[in-house]
Coordinates of N, CA and C in Angstrom, one line a residue:
X1 N 134.3 91.5 97.9 CA 134.3 91.4 96.6 C 134.5 92.6 95.5
X2 N 135.2 92.9 94.7 CA 135.0 93.4 93.4 C 134.2 93.4 92.4
X3 N 133.7 94.4 91.6 CA 132.8 94.6 90.6 C 133.7 95.7 89.5
X4 N 133.5 94.9 88.4 CA 134.1 95.6 87.1 C 132.9 96.2 86.8
X5 N 132.5 97.4 86.5 CA 131.2 97.8 85.9 C 131.2 98.1 84.8
X6 N 132.4 97.7 84.1 CA 132.4 98.5 82.1 C 133.7 97.6 81.8
X7 N 133.4 96.4 81.1 CA 134.2 95.7 80.3 C 133.8 95.3 79.1
X8 N 134.5 94.5 77.9 CA 134.2 94.6 76.6 C 134.3 92.7 76.5
X9 N 133.9 91.7 77.3 CA 134.4 90.5 77.1 C 134.1 90.2 75.6
X10 N 133.1 90.5 74.8 CA 132.9 90.1 73.6 C 134.1 90.1 72.5
X11 N 135.1 91.4 72.9 CA 135.9 91.4 72.0 C 137.2 90.6 72.4
X12 N 137.4 89.6 73.5 CA 138.3 89.0 73.5 C 137.9 87.2 73.0
X13 N 136.5 87.5 72.4 CA 136.7 85.9 71.3 C 136.5 84.9 72.9
X14 N 137.2 83.9 72.1 CA 137.8 82.9 72.9 C 138.4 82.9 74.0
X15 N 138.5 84.1 74.7 CA 139.3 84.3 75.6 C 138.7 84.7 76.7
X16 N 137.6 84.8 76.0 CA 136.2 85.4 77.3 C 136.4 84.7 78.8
X17 N 136.3 83.3 78.5 CA 135.9 82.4 79.7 C 137.0 82.4 80.7
X18 N 138.5 82.5 79.7 CA 139.4 82.5 80.5 C 139.6 83.9 81.6
X19 N 139.3 85.0 81.0 CA 139.0 85.9 82.0 C 138.2 86.2 82.6
X20 N 137.1 85.6 82.5 CA 135.9 85.3 83.7 C 136.4 84.7 85.0
X21 N 137.3 83.8 84.3 CA 138.1 82.6 85.7 C 139.2 83.6 86.3
X22 N 140.0 84.1 85.6 CA 141.2 84.9 85.7 C 140.6 86.3 86.9
X23 N 139.3 86.8 86.9 CA 138.7 87.6 87.3 C 138.6 87.3 89.0
X24 N 137.7 86.0 88.4 CA 137.3 85.7 90.0 C 138.6 85.1 91.0
X25 N 139.6 85.0 90.3 CA 140.8 84.2 91.1 C 141.5 85.7 91.8
X26 N 140.9 86.9 90.7 CA 141.6 87.9 91.8 C 140.4 88.9 92.6
X27 N 139.4 88.0 92.7 CA 138.5 88.7 93.7 C 137.4 89.6 93.2
X28 N 137.4 89.5 91.6 CA 136.7 90.1 90.9 C 135.2 89.3 90.6
X29 N 134.1 89.4 91.5 CA 132.9 88.2 91.6 C 132.0 89.0 90.4
X30 N 131.8 90.2 90.2 CA 131.1 90.5 88.9 C 131.8 91.4 88.2
X31 N 130.9 91.3 86.9 CA 131.5 92.2 85.7 C 130.4 92.3 84.9
X32 N 130.3 93.8 84.5 CA 128.9 94.3 83.5 C 130.0 94.2 82.2
X33 N 129.6 93.4 81.4 CA 130.1 93.9 80.2 C 129.4 94.6 79.3
X34 N 129.8 95.5 78.6 CA 129.0 96.2 77.7 C 129.0 96.3 76.3
X35 N 128.2 96.6 75.9 CA 128.1 96.4 74.1 C 128.4 97.7 73.5
X36 N 128.6 97.8 72.2 CA 129.1 99.1 71.1 C 128.2 98.9 70.2
X37 N 127.8 98.0 69.7 CA 127.2 97.9 68.5 C 126.1 96.7 68.4
X38 N 125.1 96.5 67.6 CA 124.1 95.7 67.7 C 124.4 94.5 67.8
X39 N 125.2 93.8 66.9 CA 125.7 92.9 66.7 C 126.4 92.3 68.3
X40 N 127.4 93.3 68.5 CA 127.9 92.6 70.3 C 127.0 92.6 71.1
X41 N 125.5 93.3 71.0 CA 124.9 93.1 71.9 C 124.5 91.9 72.1
X42 N 124.0 91.3 71.1 CA 123.9 90.3 71.1 C 125.0 89.3 71.9
X43 N 126.3 89.3 71.2 CA 126.9 88.5 71.5 C 127.2 88.7 73.8
X44 N 127.0 90.0 73.6 CA 127.2 90.2 75.1 C 126.4 89.4 76.0
X45 N 125.0 89.7 75.2 CA 123.7 89.2 76.5 C 124.0 87.3 76.6
X46 N 124.7 87.1 75.4 CA 125.0 85.1 75.5 C 126.2 84.9 76.2
X47 N 126.8 86.2 76.1 CA 127.8 85.9 77.5 C 127.5 85.9 79.1
X48 N 126.8 86.9 78.8 CA 126.4 87.0 80.2 C 125.3 86.0 80.7
X49 N 124.6 85.1 79.9 CA 123.9 84.2 79.9 C 124.6 82.6 80.2
X50 N 125.7 82.9 79.8 CA 126.4 81.9 79.7 C 127.5 81.5 81.5
X51 N 128.0 82.5 81.8 CA 128.3 82.9 82.7 C 127.8 83.6 84.3
X52 N 127.4 83.1 85.3 CA 126.9 83.5 86.3 C 127.5 84.9 86.9
X53 N 128.8 85.2 86.8 CA 129.2 86.3 87.3 C 128.9 87.8 86.3
X54 N 128.6 87.6 84.7 CA 128.9 88.6 84.0 C 127.2 88.8 83.8
X55 N 127.5 90.3 83.4 CA 126.1 90.5 83.1 C 126.5 91.7 81.9
X56 N 125.1 92.1 81.3 CA 125.3 92.9 80.0 C 124.7 94.6 80.2
X57 N 125.2 95.1 79.3 CA 124.8 96.3 79.1 C 124.5 96.7 77.5
X58 N 123.5 97.0 77.0 CA 123.1 97.0 75.4 C 123.1 98.3 75.0
X59 N 123.7 98.6 73.9 CA 123.8 99.7 73.4 C 124.6 100.2 72.0
X60 N 124.7 101.3 71.2 CA 125.4 101.7 70.3 C 126.2 102.7 70.9
X61 N 127.6 102.7 70.5 CA 128.4 103.5 71.2 C 128.6 104.3 70.2
X62 N 128.6 105.7 70.3 CA 128.9 106.8 69.8 C 129.5 106.9 68.2
X63 N 130.7 106.0 68.2 CA 131.6 105.4 67.1 C 130.7 104.7 66.0
X64 N 129.7 103.9 66.6 CA 128.8 102.9 65.6 C 127.8 103.9 65.8
X65 N 127.2 105.2 65.9 CA 125.9 105.8 65.6 C 125.1 105.6 64.4
X66 N 126.4 105.9 63.6 CA 125.4 105.7 61.9 C 124.9 104.4 61.6
X67 N 125.1 103.3 62.3 CA 124.3 101.7 62.6 C 122.8 101.9 63.3
X68 N 122.9 103.3 63.8 CA 121.7 103.2 64.4 C 120.4 103.2 63.6
X69 N 119.4 102.4 63.8 CA 118.2 102.5 63.1 C 116.9 102.6 64.3
X70 N 115.6 102.9 64.1 CA 114.5 103.1 64.7 C 114.2 101.6 65.6
X71 N 114.4 101.0 64.3 CA 114.1 99.6 64.9 C 115.2 98.9 65.9
X72 N 116.4 99.5 66.0 CA 117.2 99.0 66.9 C 116.8 99.0 68.2
X73 N 116.2 100.1 68.8 CA 115.7 100.4 69.9 C 114.5 99.8 70.7
X74 N 113.9 98.8 69.6 CA 112.8 98.2 69.8 C 113.2 96.7 70.4
X75 N 114.4 96.3 69.6 CA 115.3 95.1 69.8 C 115.8 95.1 71.3
X76 N 116.7 96.3 71.3 CA 117.0 96.4 72.5 C 115.9 96.4 73.8
X77 N 115.1 96.9 73.8 CA 114.1 97.0 74.4 C 113.6 95.8 74.9
X78 N 113.8 95.0 73.8 CA 113.1 93.4 74.2 C 114.3 92.7 74.9
X79 N 115.3 92.7 74.3 CA 116.4 92.0 74.7 C 116.8 92.6 76.5
X80 N 116.2 94.1 76.8 CA 116.8 94.2 78.1 C 115.3 93.5 79.1
X81 N 114.6 92.7 78.4 CA 113.2 92.0 79.4 C 114.1 90.7 80.1
X82 N 115.3 90.5 79.7 CA 116.3 89.4 80.3 C 117.0 90.3 81.6
X83 N 116.7 89.4 82.6 CA 117.4 90.0 83.9 C 118.6 90.4 84.0
X84 N 119.3 89.5 83.0 CA 121.1 89.7 82.8 C 121.7 90.8 82.3
X85 N 120.4 91.7 81.9 CA 120.8 92.7 81.4 C 120.7 94.1 82.4
X86 N 121.6 94.8 82.6 CA 121.2 95.6 83.6 C 121.5 97.0 83.8
X87 N 121.8 97.2 82.0 CA 122.1 98.6 81.7 C 121.8 98.8 80.6
X88 N 121.4 100.0 80.3 CA 121.3 100.5 78.5 C 122.8 101.4 78.4
X89 N 123.5 100.6 77.3 CA 124.6 101.3 76.9 C 126.0 100.5 76.2
X90 N 126.6 100.9 75.9 CA 127.7 102.2 75.9 C 126.8 103.1 75.2
X91 N 126.5 104.0 75.4 CA 125.9 105.5 74.6 C 126.8 106.6 75.0
X92 N 126.2 107.8 74.3 CA 127.2 109.1 74.6 C 127.5 109.7 73.2
X93 N 128.2 110.3 73.5 CA 128.9 111.4 72.4 C 130.4 111.5 72.3
X94 N 131.2 111.2 71.4 CA 132.7 111.4 71.0 C 133.1 112.3 69.9
X95 N 133.2 113.7 70.5 CA 133.8 114.5 69.2 C 135.4 114.8 69.1
X96 N 135.9 113.5 70.0 CA 137.4 113.4 69.6 C 137.9 112.7 68.0
X97 N 137.4 111.3 68.3 CA 137.4 110.6 67.2 C 135.7 110.6 66.3
X98 N 135.5 111.4 65.3 CA 134.2 111.8 64.9 C 134.2 110.7 63.7
X99 N 133.7 109.5 64.3 CA 133.6 108.1 63.0 C 132.1 108.3 62.5
X100 N 130.9 109.0 63.4 CA 130.0 109.0 62.9 C 129.3 110.5 63.2
X101 N 128.8 111.4 62.3 CA 128.4 112.7 61.8 C 127.6 113.2 63.9
X102 N 127.9 114.0 64.0 CA 127.5 114.5 65.1 C 126.0 114.4 65.5
X103 N 125.4 114.6 64.2 CA 123.7 114.8 64.6 C 123.2 113.3 64.6
X104 N 124.2 112.4 63.8 CA 123.8 111.3 64.2 C 123.9 110.5 65.9
X105 N 125.0 110.8 66.0 CA 125.2 110.5 67.3 C 124.3 111.0 68.5
X106 N 123.8 112.6 68.3 CA 122.8 112.9 69.1 C 121.7 112.2 69.1
X107 N 121.1 111.8 67.9 CA 120.0 111.3 67.6 C 120.2 110.1 68.6
X108 N 121.0 109.2 68.0 CA 121.0 107.8 68.9 C 121.2 107.8 70.5
X109 N 121.9 109.0 71.0 CA 122.5 109.2 72.3 C 120.8 109.2 72.9
X110 N 120.0 110.4 72.4 CA 118.6 110.5 72.9 C 117.5 109.6 73.1
X111 N 117.6 108.6 71.9 CA 117.0 107.5 71.9 C 117.3 106.5 72.8
X112 N 118.9 106.1 73.2 CA 119.0 105.5 74.6 C 118.6 106.0 75.8
X113 N 118.7 107.5 76.1 CA 118.3 107.7 77.0 C 116.8 107.6 77.5
X114 N 115.9 107.8 76.4 CA 114.5 108.0 76.4 C 114.2 106.2 76.7
X115 N 114.9 105.5 76.2 CA 114.6 104.1 76.4 C 115.1 103.7 78.2
X116 N 116.1 104.1 78.5 CA 116.6 103.8 79.6 C 115.3 104.4 80.8
X117 N 114.9 105.5 80.3 CA 114.1 105.9 81.2 C 113.0 105.0 81.0
X118 N 112.5 105.0 80.1 CA 110.9 104.3 80.2 C 111.3 102.6 80.6
X119 N 112.8 102.2 80.2 CA 112.8 100.6 80.8 C 113.3 100.9 82.3
X120 N 113.2 102.0 83.1 CA 114.0 102.1 84.7 C 115.1 101.2 84.4
X121 N 116.1 101.8 83.6 CA 117.1 101.1 83.7 C 118.3 102.1 83.4
X122 N 119.7 102.1 84.3 CA 120.7 102.8 84.0 C 121.4 103.0 82.8
X123 N 122.0 104.0 82.7 CA 122.4 104.1 81.2 C 124.1 104.5 81.4
X124 N 124.9 103.7 80.9 CA 126.3 104.0 80.5 C 126.9 105.1 79.4
X125 N 127.5 106.6 80.0 CA 127.9 107.2 79.0 C 129.2 107.8 78.5
X126 N 129.4 107.7 77.6 CA 130.6 107.9 77.1 C 130.8 109.1 76.4
X127 N 131.6 109.9 77.5 CA 131.9 111.4 76.9 C 133.4 111.8 76.7
X128 N 133.4 112.1 75.0 CA 135.0 112.8 75.1 C 134.9 114.2 74.2
X129 N 135.2 115.0 74.9 CA 135.4 116.3 73.9 C 133.8 116.6 73.8
X130 N 132.8 116.3 74.3 CA 131.3 116.7 74.2 C 130.7 116.7 74.9
X131 N 131.4 117.2 76.3 CA 130.8 117.6 77.9 C 129.5 118.3 77.9
X132 N 129.9 119.8 76.8 CA 128.3 120.5 76.6 C 127.2 120.1 76.2
X133 N 127.3 119.5 75.0 CA 126.3 118.5 74.6 C 125.5 117.7 75.2
X134 N 126.5 116.8 76.0 CA 126.1 115.4 76.6 C 125.2 116.2 78.3
X135 N 125.8 117.4 78.6 CA 125.1 117.9 79.8 C 124.1 118.7 79.4
X136 N 124.3 119.2 78.2 CA 122.8 119.8 77.6 C 121.5 118.9 77.4
X137 N 122.3 117.8 76.9 CA 121.0 116.4 76.4 C 120.5 115.8 77.8
X138 N 121.0 115.6 78.7 CA 120.9 114.9 79.8 C 119.8 116.0 81.0
X139 N 120.2 117.3 80.8 CA 119.7 118.2 81.9 C 118.0 118.0 81.3
X140 N 117.7 118.3 80.0 CA 116.5 118.3 79.2 C 115.6 116.7 79.1
X141 N 116.4 115.9 79.7 CA 115.8 114.4 79.3 C 115.4 114.2 80.8
X142 N 114.5 113.3 80.9 CA 113.3 112.8 82.4 C 114.4 111.8 82.3
X143 N 115.7 111.9 83.2 CA 116.6 110.7 83.7 C 116.1 109.8 84.8
X144 N 115.5 110.9 85.7 CA 114.9 110.1 87.1 C 115.8 110.3 88.1
X145 N 115.7 109.3 89.0 CA 116.8 109.4 90.2 C 117.8 108.3 90.0
X146 N 119.2 108.6 90.1 CA 120.2 107.9 90.0 C 120.4 107.5 88.3
X147 N 120.4 108.2 87.5 CA 120.2 107.9 86.1 C 121.5 107.2 85.7
X148 N 122.6 107.2 86.0 CA 123.6 106.6 85.1 C 124.7 106.6 85.4
X149 N 125.7 106.6 84.6 CA 127.0 106.7 85.1 C 128.0 107.0 83.9
X150 N 128.7 107.7 84.3 CA 130.0 108.8 83.4 C 131.0 107.8 83.3
X151 N 131.2 106.9 82.4 CA 132.2 106.2 82.7 C 133.6 106.5 81.8
X152 N 134.5 105.8 82.6 CA 136.0 106.0 82.2 C 136.1 107.5 82.2
X153 N 135.9 107.8 83.3 CA 135.9 109.4 83.4 C 137.5 110.0 83.5
X154 N 137.6 111.1 82.6 CA 139.3 111.3 82.3 C 139.1 112.6 82.5
X155 N 138.4 113.5 83.1 CA 138.5 114.9 83.1 C 138.6 115.5 84.8
X156 N 138.3 116.6 84.9 CA 138.8 117.6 86.2 C 137.4 117.4 87.3
X157 N 137.9 117.5 88.3 CA 136.7 117.4 89.2 C 135.4 118.7 88.7
X158 N 135.9 119.6 88.1 CA 134.7 120.7 87.8 C 133.7 120.0 86.8
X159 N 134.4 119.7 86.2 CA 133.8 118.7 84.7 C 132.8 117.3 85.2
X160 N 133.0 116.7 86.4 CA 132.5 115.7 87.1 C 131.3 116.4 87.9
X161 N 131.6 117.5 88.3 CA 130.6 118.4 89.0 C 129.2 118.2 88.3
X162 N 129.4 119.0 87.0 CA 128.2 119.0 86.2 C 127.3 117.8 86.4
X163 N 128.6 116.6 86.2 CA 127.6 115.3 86.1 C 126.7 115.2 87.4
X164 N 127.8 115.2 88.3 CA 127.2 114.9 89.7 C 125.8 115.7 90.2
X165 N 125.7 116.8 90.0 CA 124.6 117.8 90.0 C 123.7 117.3 89.4
X166 N 124.1 116.2 88.4 CA 122.6 115.5 87.8 C 122.3 114.1 88.7
X167 N 122.8 113.8 89.8 CA 122.9 112.6 90.3 C 123.7 111.3 89.5
X168 N 124.3 111.6 88.6 CA 125.0 110.7 87.8 C 126.4 110.1 88.8
X169 N 126.4 109.0 88.7 CA 127.6 108.1 89.2 C 129.0 108.4 88.4
X170 N 130.3 108.7 88.7 CA 131.7 108.9 88.3 C 132.2 107.4 88.3
X171 N 132.7 107.0 86.9 CA 133.4 105.6 87.0 C 135.2 105.9 86.7
X172 N 135.6 105.4 87.5 CA 137.2 105.5 87.0 C 137.8 104.5 86.4
X173 N 139.1 104.5 85.8 CA 139.2 103.3 84.9 C 141.0 103.1 85.1
X174 N 141.5 102.4 84.4 CA 143.1 102.4 84.7 C 143.7 103.7 84.6
X175 N 142.8 105.1 83.8 CA 143.6 106.2 83.3 C 143.8 107.0 84.7
X176 N 143.1 106.4 86.1 CA 143.7 106.7 87.4 C 144.8 106.5 87.4
X177 N 145.2 105.6 87.1 CA 147.0 104.8 87.9 C 147.7 105.8 87.0
X178 N 147.3 106.6 85.9 CA 148.5 107.1 84.6 C 149.6 108.2 85.4
X179 N 150.8 108.0 85.2 CA 151.5 109.2 85.9 C 151.3 110.8 85.4
X180 N 150.4 110.7 84.1 CA 150.1 112.0 83.5 C 149.0 112.2 83.6
X181 N 147.9 111.7 84.5 CA 146.9 112.1 84.9 C 146.3 112.7 86.3
X182 N 147.1 113.5 86.8 CA 147.0 113.9 88.0 C 145.6 115.0 88.2
X183 N 145.1 115.5 87.5 CA 143.8 115.8 87.3 C 142.2 114.9 87.7
X184 N 142.9 113.6 87.3 CA 141.8 112.3 87.3 C 141.9 112.3 88.8
X185 N 142.9 112.3 89.4 CA 143.2 111.6 90.8 C 142.6 112.8 91.7
X186 N 143.1 114.0 91.3 CA 142.4 115.4 92.2 C 140.7 115.1 92.3
X187 N 140.3 114.9 91.1 CA 138.7 114.5 91.0 C 138.5 113.4 92.0
X188 N 139.1 112.5 91.9 CA 138.7 111.3 92.3 C 138.8 111.2 94.3
X189 N 139.9 112.3 94.2 CA 139.8 112.6 95.8 C 138.5 113.7 96.6
X190 N 137.8 114.4 95.6 CA 136.8 115.1 95.8 C 135.5 114.5 95.6
X191 N 135.2 114.0 94.6 CA 134.1 113.3 94.4 C 133.2 112.4 95.3
X192 N 131.8 112.6 96.0 CA 131.3 112.4 96.7 C 131.7 110.9 96.9
X193 N 131.8 110.0 98.1 CA 132.0 108.6 98.4 C 131.1 108.0 97.8
X194 N 129.5 108.5 97.6 CA 128.4 107.4 97.2 C 128.1 107.6 95.6
X195 N 129.2 108.1 95.2 CA 129.0 108.3 93.9 C 130.1 108.4 92.8
X196 N 131.0 107.1 93.5 CA 132.2 106.5 93.0 C 131.8 105.2 92.3
X197 N 132.5 104.6 91.0 CA 132.2 103.0 90.5 C 133.9 103.0 90.3
X198 N 134.5 101.7 89.5 CA 135.5 101.6 88.9 C 135.1 100.4 87.6
X199 N 136.4 100.4 86.9 CA 135.8 99.9 86.0 C 137.4 99.9 85.4
X200 N 137.5 98.6 84.2 CA 138.4 98.3 83.5 C 138.4 99.0 82.1
X201 N 137.2 99.1 81.6 CA 137.4 99.4 80.2 C 138.0 98.4 79.1
X202 N 138.3 97.3 79.5 CA 139.2 96.0 79.1 C 138.5 95.5 78.0
X203 N 139.0 95.6 76.7 CA 140.4 95.4 76.6 C 141.5 96.3 76.6
X204 N 140.9 97.6 76.7 CA 141.9 99.2 76.7 C 142.0 99.6 77.5
X205 N 143.2 100.3 78.0 CA 143.5 101.4 79.2 C 144.0 100.3 80.2
X206 N 144.8 99.2 80.0 CA 145.3 98.3 81.1 C 145.8 99.3 82.2
X207 N 145.9 99.3 83.1 CA 146.8 100.3 84.6 C 148.2 99.7 84.9
X208 N 148.6 100.9 85.5 CA 149.9 100.4 86.0 C 149.7 99.5 87.0
X209 N 150.3 98.6 87.2 CA 151.6 98.3 86.5 C 151.3 97.2 85.5
X210 N 150.3 97.0 84.5 CA 150.1 96.4 83.8 C 150.4 96.6 82.4
X211 N 150.6 98.5 82.4 CA 150.7 98.6 80.7 C 151.7 97.8 80.0
X212 N 150.9 97.8 78.4 CA 151.5 97.3 77.6 C 150.9 95.7 77.3
X213 N 149.8 95.3 78.3 CA 149.3 94.4 78.0 C 147.8 94.7 77.9
X214 N 147.1 93.7 77.4 CA 145.5 93.7 77.0 C 144.9 93.8 78.5
X215 N 144.1 94.8 78.6 CA 143.5 94.9 79.9 C 142.3 93.7 79.9
X216 N 142.1 93.2 81.3 CA 141.0 92.5 81.5 C 140.4 92.8 83.1
X217 N 139.2 92.4 83.6 CA 138.8 92.4 84.5 C 139.6 92.1 85.6
X218 N 140.1 91.3 85.4 CA 141.2 90.7 86.9 C 141.7 92.1 87.2
X219 N 141.8 93.4 86.5 CA 142.9 94.2 86.9 C 142.4 95.3 87.1
X220 N 141.1 95.1 87.4 CA 140.3 96.3 88.1 C 141.1 96.2 89.4
X221 N 141.4 95.5 90.0 CA 142.0 95.4 91.4 C 142.9 96.7 91.4
X222 N 143.8 96.9 90.3 CA 144.9 97.9 90.5 C 144.2 99.6 90.6
X223 N 143.0 99.5 90.1 CA 142.3 101.0 90.0 C 141.8 101.1 91.0
X224 N 141.0 99.6 91.8 CA 140.5 99.8 93.2 C 142.1 100.4 94.1
X225 N 142.9 99.8 94.3 CA 144.1 99.9 94.9 C 144.3 101.6 95.0
X226 N 144.6 102.0 93.9 CA 145.3 103.4 93.6 C 143.8 104.1 94.1
X227 N 142.6 104.0 94.2 CA 141.7 104.9 94.4 C 141.3 104.9 96.0
X228 N 141.9 103.6 96.7 CA 142.2 103.8 97.9 C 143.2 104.4 98.7
X229 N 144.3 104.3 97.7 CA 145.1 105.0 98.3 C 145.2 106.6 97.9
X230 N 144.3 107.1 97.1 CA 144.3 108.9 96.7 C 143.6 109.2 97.9
X231 N 142.2 108.6 97.7 CA 141.4 109.0 98.9 C 141.7 108.5 100.3
X232 N 142.8 107.9 100.9 CA 143.5 107.9 101.7 C 142.2 107.3 102.8
X233 N 141.7 105.6 102.3 CA 140.9 105.2 102.5 C 141.1 103.7 102.9
X234 N 140.9 103.2 103.9 CA 141.3 101.5 104.0 C 140.5 100.8 103.2
X235 N 141.4 100.0 102.5 CA 140.9 98.6 101.3 C 139.7 98.2 101.5
X236 N 139.2 97.9 103.0 CA 137.9 97.0 102.9 C 137.0 98.0 103.2
X237 N 137.4 99.4 103.5 CA 136.2 100.3 103.7 C 136.1 100.9 102.3
X238 N 137.0 100.6 101.5 CA 136.6 101.1 100.1 C 136.0 100.2 99.0
X239 N 136.5 99.0 99.9 CA 135.7 97.7 98.9 C 134.3 97.7 98.7
X240 N 134.2 98.3 100.3 CA 132.3 97.7 100.8 C 131.4 99.0 100.0
X241 N 132.5 100.2 100.2 CA 131.7 101.2 99.6 C 131.2 101.2 98.1
X242 N 132.3 100.6 97.2 CA 132.3 100.6 96.0 C 131.2 99.2 95.7
X243 N 131.0 98.5 96.5 CA 130.0 97.5 96.1 C 128.7 97.9 96.5
X244 N 128.5 98.8 97.5 CA 126.9 99.1 97.5 C 126.8 100.4 96.7
X245 N 127.8 101.3 96.2 CA 127.2 102.3 95.3 C 127.3 101.2 93.6
X246 N 127.7 100.4 93.5 CA 127.3 99.7 92.2 C 126.1 98.5 92.3
X247 N 125.7 98.2 93.8 CA 124.3 97.7 93.7 C 123.3 98.9 93.6
X248 N 123.6 99.9 93.9 CA 122.6 101.0 94.1 C 122.4 101.3 92.7
X249 N 123.5 101.2 91.8 CA 123.2 101.6 90.3 C 122.9 100.9 89.4
X250 N 123.0 99.8 90.1 CA 122.9 98.4 88.6 C 122.1 97.3 89.9
X251 N 120.7 97.8 90.0 CA 120.0 97.1 91.3 C 119.8 95.6 90.5
X252 N 120.0 95.2 89.2 CA 119.9 93.7 88.8 C 120.6 92.8 89.0
X253 N 122.1 93.7 89.6 CA 123.1 93.1 90.0 C 122.6 92.0 91.3
X254 N 121.6 92.4 92.0 CA 121.2 91.9 93.1 C 120.8 90.6 92.7

């Protein structure tokens, strides 16, 4: 079984059900659907409750950090009592497209990290052109053991190592399959085998050979195949490794 550790099923609207079925047919047995706003968190949890194979993450993406309010954390904490909620996020910092002021992003991120620690849930981190600030916040936080995942990794091994040294997992998306991403494949070769995950980040970043199409959880198999090839690891061994890693990070998937 493969697991897509990061998708946005609520963005598919009425197509979510068909995407879940196509994923099952492709051997993708579980999907972690991650929210980006308060409104999408509600919808994401609804989808997770509807489908046995779907689980939820609740959080506010840095692009939407301006919508963050103190009461949001209380609401997310209550939502996390639902065992289908397996993570806090997507949270983090994005300094590439600054759609929310940096100071607001930082406030929201710090609140999510604190909430995840208090609830003893892993958190899903978005990092774009913000590695220094993200690393500093995480270093100063009480994140606990195996605190979360740097999702949709697109950097070098040196960048990954900063987060590996804090016991984070690194998740690879369709970017791993792109011809213009040799540094990402080089990082994927070097990262310890017990810290690797895969995802689609669907409906974004469709992998080769599905470029030009809307991404969906079924396509995580292409990320998986590329990762096995890059690491020169038999596919069945890689499948088992990824399954163990995912359940270690997200114990509520059991």
